[in-house]
mmCIF file of C-alpha atoms in Angstrom:
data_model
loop_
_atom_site.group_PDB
_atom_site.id
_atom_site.type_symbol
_atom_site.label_atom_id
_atom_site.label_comp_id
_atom_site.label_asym_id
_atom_site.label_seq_id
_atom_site.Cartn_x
_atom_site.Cartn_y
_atom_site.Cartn_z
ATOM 1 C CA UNK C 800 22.532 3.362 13.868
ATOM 2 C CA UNK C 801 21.899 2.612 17.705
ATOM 3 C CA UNK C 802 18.154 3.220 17.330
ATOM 4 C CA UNK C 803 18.163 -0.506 15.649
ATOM 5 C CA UNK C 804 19.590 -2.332 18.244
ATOM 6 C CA UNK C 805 16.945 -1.329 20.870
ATOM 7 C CA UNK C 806 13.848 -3.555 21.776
ATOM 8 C CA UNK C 807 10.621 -3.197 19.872
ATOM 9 C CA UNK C 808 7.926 -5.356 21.921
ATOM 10 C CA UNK C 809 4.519 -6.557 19.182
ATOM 11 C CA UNK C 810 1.451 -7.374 20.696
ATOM 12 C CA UNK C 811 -1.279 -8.372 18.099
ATOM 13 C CA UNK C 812 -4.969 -7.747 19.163
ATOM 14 C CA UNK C 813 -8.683 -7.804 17.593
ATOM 15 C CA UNK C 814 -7.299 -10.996 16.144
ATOM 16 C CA UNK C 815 -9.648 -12.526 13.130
ATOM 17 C CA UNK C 816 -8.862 -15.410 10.791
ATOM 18 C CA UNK C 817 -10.755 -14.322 7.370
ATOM 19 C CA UNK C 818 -11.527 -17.984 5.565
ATOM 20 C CA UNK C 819 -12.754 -16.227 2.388
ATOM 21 C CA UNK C 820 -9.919 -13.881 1.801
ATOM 22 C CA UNK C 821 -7.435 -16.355 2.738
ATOM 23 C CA UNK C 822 -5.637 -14.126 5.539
ATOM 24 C CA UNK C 823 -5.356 -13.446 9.348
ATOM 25 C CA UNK C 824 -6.143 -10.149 10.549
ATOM 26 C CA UNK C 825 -5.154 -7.858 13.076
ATOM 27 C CA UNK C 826 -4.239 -4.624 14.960
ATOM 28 C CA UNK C 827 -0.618 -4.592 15.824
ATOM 29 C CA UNK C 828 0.978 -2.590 19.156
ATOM 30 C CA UNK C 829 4.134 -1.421 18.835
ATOM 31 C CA UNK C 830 6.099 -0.986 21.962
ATOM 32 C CA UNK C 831 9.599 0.990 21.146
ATOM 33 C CA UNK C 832 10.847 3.382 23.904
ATOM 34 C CA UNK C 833 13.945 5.085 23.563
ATOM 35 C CA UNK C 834 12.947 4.748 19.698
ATOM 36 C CA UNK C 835 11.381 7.395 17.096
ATOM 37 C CA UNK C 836 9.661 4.607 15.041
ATOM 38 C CA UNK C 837 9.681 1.059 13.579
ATOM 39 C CA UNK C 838 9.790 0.881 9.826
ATOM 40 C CA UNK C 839 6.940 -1.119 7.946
ATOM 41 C CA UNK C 840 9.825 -3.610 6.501
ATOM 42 C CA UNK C 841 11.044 -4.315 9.919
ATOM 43 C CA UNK C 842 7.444 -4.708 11.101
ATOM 44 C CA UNK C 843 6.478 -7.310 8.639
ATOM 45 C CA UNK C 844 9.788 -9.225 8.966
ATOM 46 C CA UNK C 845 8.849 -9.277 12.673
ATOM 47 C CA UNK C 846 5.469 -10.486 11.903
ATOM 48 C CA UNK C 847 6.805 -12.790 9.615
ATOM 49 C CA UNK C 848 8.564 -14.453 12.414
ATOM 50 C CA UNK C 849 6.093 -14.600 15.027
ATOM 51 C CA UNK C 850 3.140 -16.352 12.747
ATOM 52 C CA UNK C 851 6.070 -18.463 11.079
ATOM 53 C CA UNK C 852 5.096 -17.278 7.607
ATOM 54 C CA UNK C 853 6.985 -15.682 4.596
ATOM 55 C CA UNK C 854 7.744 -12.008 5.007
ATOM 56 C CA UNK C 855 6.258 -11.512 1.570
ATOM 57 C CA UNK C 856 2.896 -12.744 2.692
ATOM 58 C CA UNK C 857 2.404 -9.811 5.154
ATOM 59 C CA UNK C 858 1.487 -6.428 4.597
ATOM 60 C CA UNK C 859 1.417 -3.500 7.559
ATOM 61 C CA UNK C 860 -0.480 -0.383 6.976
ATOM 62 C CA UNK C 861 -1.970 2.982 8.654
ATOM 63 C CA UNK C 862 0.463 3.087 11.696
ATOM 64 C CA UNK C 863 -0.034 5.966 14.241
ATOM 65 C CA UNK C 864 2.306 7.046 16.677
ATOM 66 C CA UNK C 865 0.840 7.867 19.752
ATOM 67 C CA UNK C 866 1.221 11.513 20.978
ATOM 68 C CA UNK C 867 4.613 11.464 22.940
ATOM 69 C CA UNK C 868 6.063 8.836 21.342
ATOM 70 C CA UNK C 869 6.971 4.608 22.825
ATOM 71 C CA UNK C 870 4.460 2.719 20.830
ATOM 72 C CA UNK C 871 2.726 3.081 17.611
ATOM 73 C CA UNK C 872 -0.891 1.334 16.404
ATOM 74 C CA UNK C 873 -1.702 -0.314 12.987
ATOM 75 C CA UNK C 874 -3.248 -3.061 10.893
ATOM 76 C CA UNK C 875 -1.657 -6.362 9.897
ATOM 77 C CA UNK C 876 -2.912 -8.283 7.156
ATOM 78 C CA UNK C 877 -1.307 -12.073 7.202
ATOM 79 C CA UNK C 878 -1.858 -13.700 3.714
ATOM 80 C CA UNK C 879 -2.027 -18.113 3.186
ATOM 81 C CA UNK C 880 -0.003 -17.507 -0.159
ATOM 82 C CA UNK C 881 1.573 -14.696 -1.901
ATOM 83 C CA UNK C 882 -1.393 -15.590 -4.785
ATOM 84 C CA UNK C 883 -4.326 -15.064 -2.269
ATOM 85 C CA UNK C 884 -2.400 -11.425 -1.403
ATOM 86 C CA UNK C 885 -1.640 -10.488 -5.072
ATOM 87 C CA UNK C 886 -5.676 -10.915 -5.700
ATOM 88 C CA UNK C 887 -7.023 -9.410 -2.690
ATOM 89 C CA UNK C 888 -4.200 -6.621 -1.849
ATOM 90 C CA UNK C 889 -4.737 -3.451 -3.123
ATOM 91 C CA UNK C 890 -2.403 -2.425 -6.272
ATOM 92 C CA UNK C 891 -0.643 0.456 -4.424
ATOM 93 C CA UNK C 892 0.068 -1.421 -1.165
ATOM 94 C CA UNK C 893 1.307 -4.331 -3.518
ATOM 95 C CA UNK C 894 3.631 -1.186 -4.978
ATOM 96 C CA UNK C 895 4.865 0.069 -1.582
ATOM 97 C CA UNK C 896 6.081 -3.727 -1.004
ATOM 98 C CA UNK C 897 8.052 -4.513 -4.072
ATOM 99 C CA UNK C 898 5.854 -7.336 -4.982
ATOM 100 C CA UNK C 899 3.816 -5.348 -8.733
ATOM 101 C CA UNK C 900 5.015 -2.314 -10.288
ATOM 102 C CA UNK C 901 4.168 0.818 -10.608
ATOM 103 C CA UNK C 902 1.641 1.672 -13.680
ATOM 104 C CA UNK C 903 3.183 4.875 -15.128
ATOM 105 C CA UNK C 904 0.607 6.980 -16.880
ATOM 106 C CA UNK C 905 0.401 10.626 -17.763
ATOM 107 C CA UNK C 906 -0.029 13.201 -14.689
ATOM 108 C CA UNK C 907 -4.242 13.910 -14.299
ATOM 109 C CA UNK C 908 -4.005 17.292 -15.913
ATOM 110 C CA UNK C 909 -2.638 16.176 -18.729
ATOM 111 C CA UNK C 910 -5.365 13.604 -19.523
ATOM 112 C CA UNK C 911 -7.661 16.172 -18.767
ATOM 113 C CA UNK C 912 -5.929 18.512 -21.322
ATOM 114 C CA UNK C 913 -5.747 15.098 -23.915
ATOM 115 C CA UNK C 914 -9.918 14.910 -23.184
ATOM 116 C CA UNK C 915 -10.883 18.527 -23.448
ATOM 117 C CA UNK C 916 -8.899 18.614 -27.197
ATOM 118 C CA UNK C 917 -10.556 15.725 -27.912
ATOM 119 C CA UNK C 918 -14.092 16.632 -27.725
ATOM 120 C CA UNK C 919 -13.123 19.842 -30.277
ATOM 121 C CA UNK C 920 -12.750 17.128 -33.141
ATOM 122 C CA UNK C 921 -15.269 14.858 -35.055
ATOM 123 C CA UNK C 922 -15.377 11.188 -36.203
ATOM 124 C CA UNK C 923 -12.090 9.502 -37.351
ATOM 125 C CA UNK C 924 -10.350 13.062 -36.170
ATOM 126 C CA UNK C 925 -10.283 11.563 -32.610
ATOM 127 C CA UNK C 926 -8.791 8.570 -33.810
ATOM 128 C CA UNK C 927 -6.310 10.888 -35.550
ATOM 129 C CA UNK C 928 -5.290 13.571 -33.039
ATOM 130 C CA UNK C 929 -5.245 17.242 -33.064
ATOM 131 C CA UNK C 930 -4.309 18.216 -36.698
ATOM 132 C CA UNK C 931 -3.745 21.417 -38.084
ATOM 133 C CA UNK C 932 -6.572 24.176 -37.750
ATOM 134 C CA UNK C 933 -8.346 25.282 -41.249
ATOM 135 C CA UNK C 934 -7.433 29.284 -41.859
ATOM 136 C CA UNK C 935 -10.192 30.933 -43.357
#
């Protein structure tokens, strides 16, 4: 691709370093003519870089592209250690990174469904599951 090999300027602004959750904050500009968009990976690789930290200690999130395109605003969160991000990151932005998995658990609907049979039964029943209805 010859949209990778074209500049991509960062300038980081609102700048705050947050003592108590053991990270550096900031909103990031992206500058990229001539370019549809930056990925997130190549943003926090980038960010990496510039703050001389490991890539996996940075997470980039809610990125806009501005209305004709050539630079994009988000939020950078730079993490002291990958256990400081682990315990203060969000699960699903942990997810998005590669750095937890994925909980896999039945879709909503069909807890709901699991719930609403539930509360037909009595006592150890529950425990049980559905059984077979009684004919009368």
């Amino acid at each position: 691709m010859a949209d990778r090999e074209q500049p991509v300027t960062l300038r980081t602004r609102k700048f705050i370093r947050n003592a108590l959750l053991g990270r550096k904050q900031m909103v990031v500009d992206v500058l990229h003519p001539n370019r549809a968009n930056v990925s997130k990976d190549e943003l926090r690789s980038k960010l990496a870089e510039l703050y001389k930290t490991s890539k996996d200690q940075v997470s980039v999130f809610g990125f806009r592209t501005q209305y004709g395109g050539g630079k994009s605003t988000g939020f950078a969160l730079l993490y002291d250690t990958v256990d400081a991000m682990k315990k203060f990151e969000p699960h699903y932005r942990l997810v998005r990174i590669g750095v937890a998995k994925k909980i896999e658990k039945p879709s909503r609907q069909q807890r709901k469904q699991r719930k609403n049979r539930s509360k037909t039964l009595r006592g150890t029943a529950k425990v049980k599951g559905p059984a077979k209805k009684k004919e009368k």
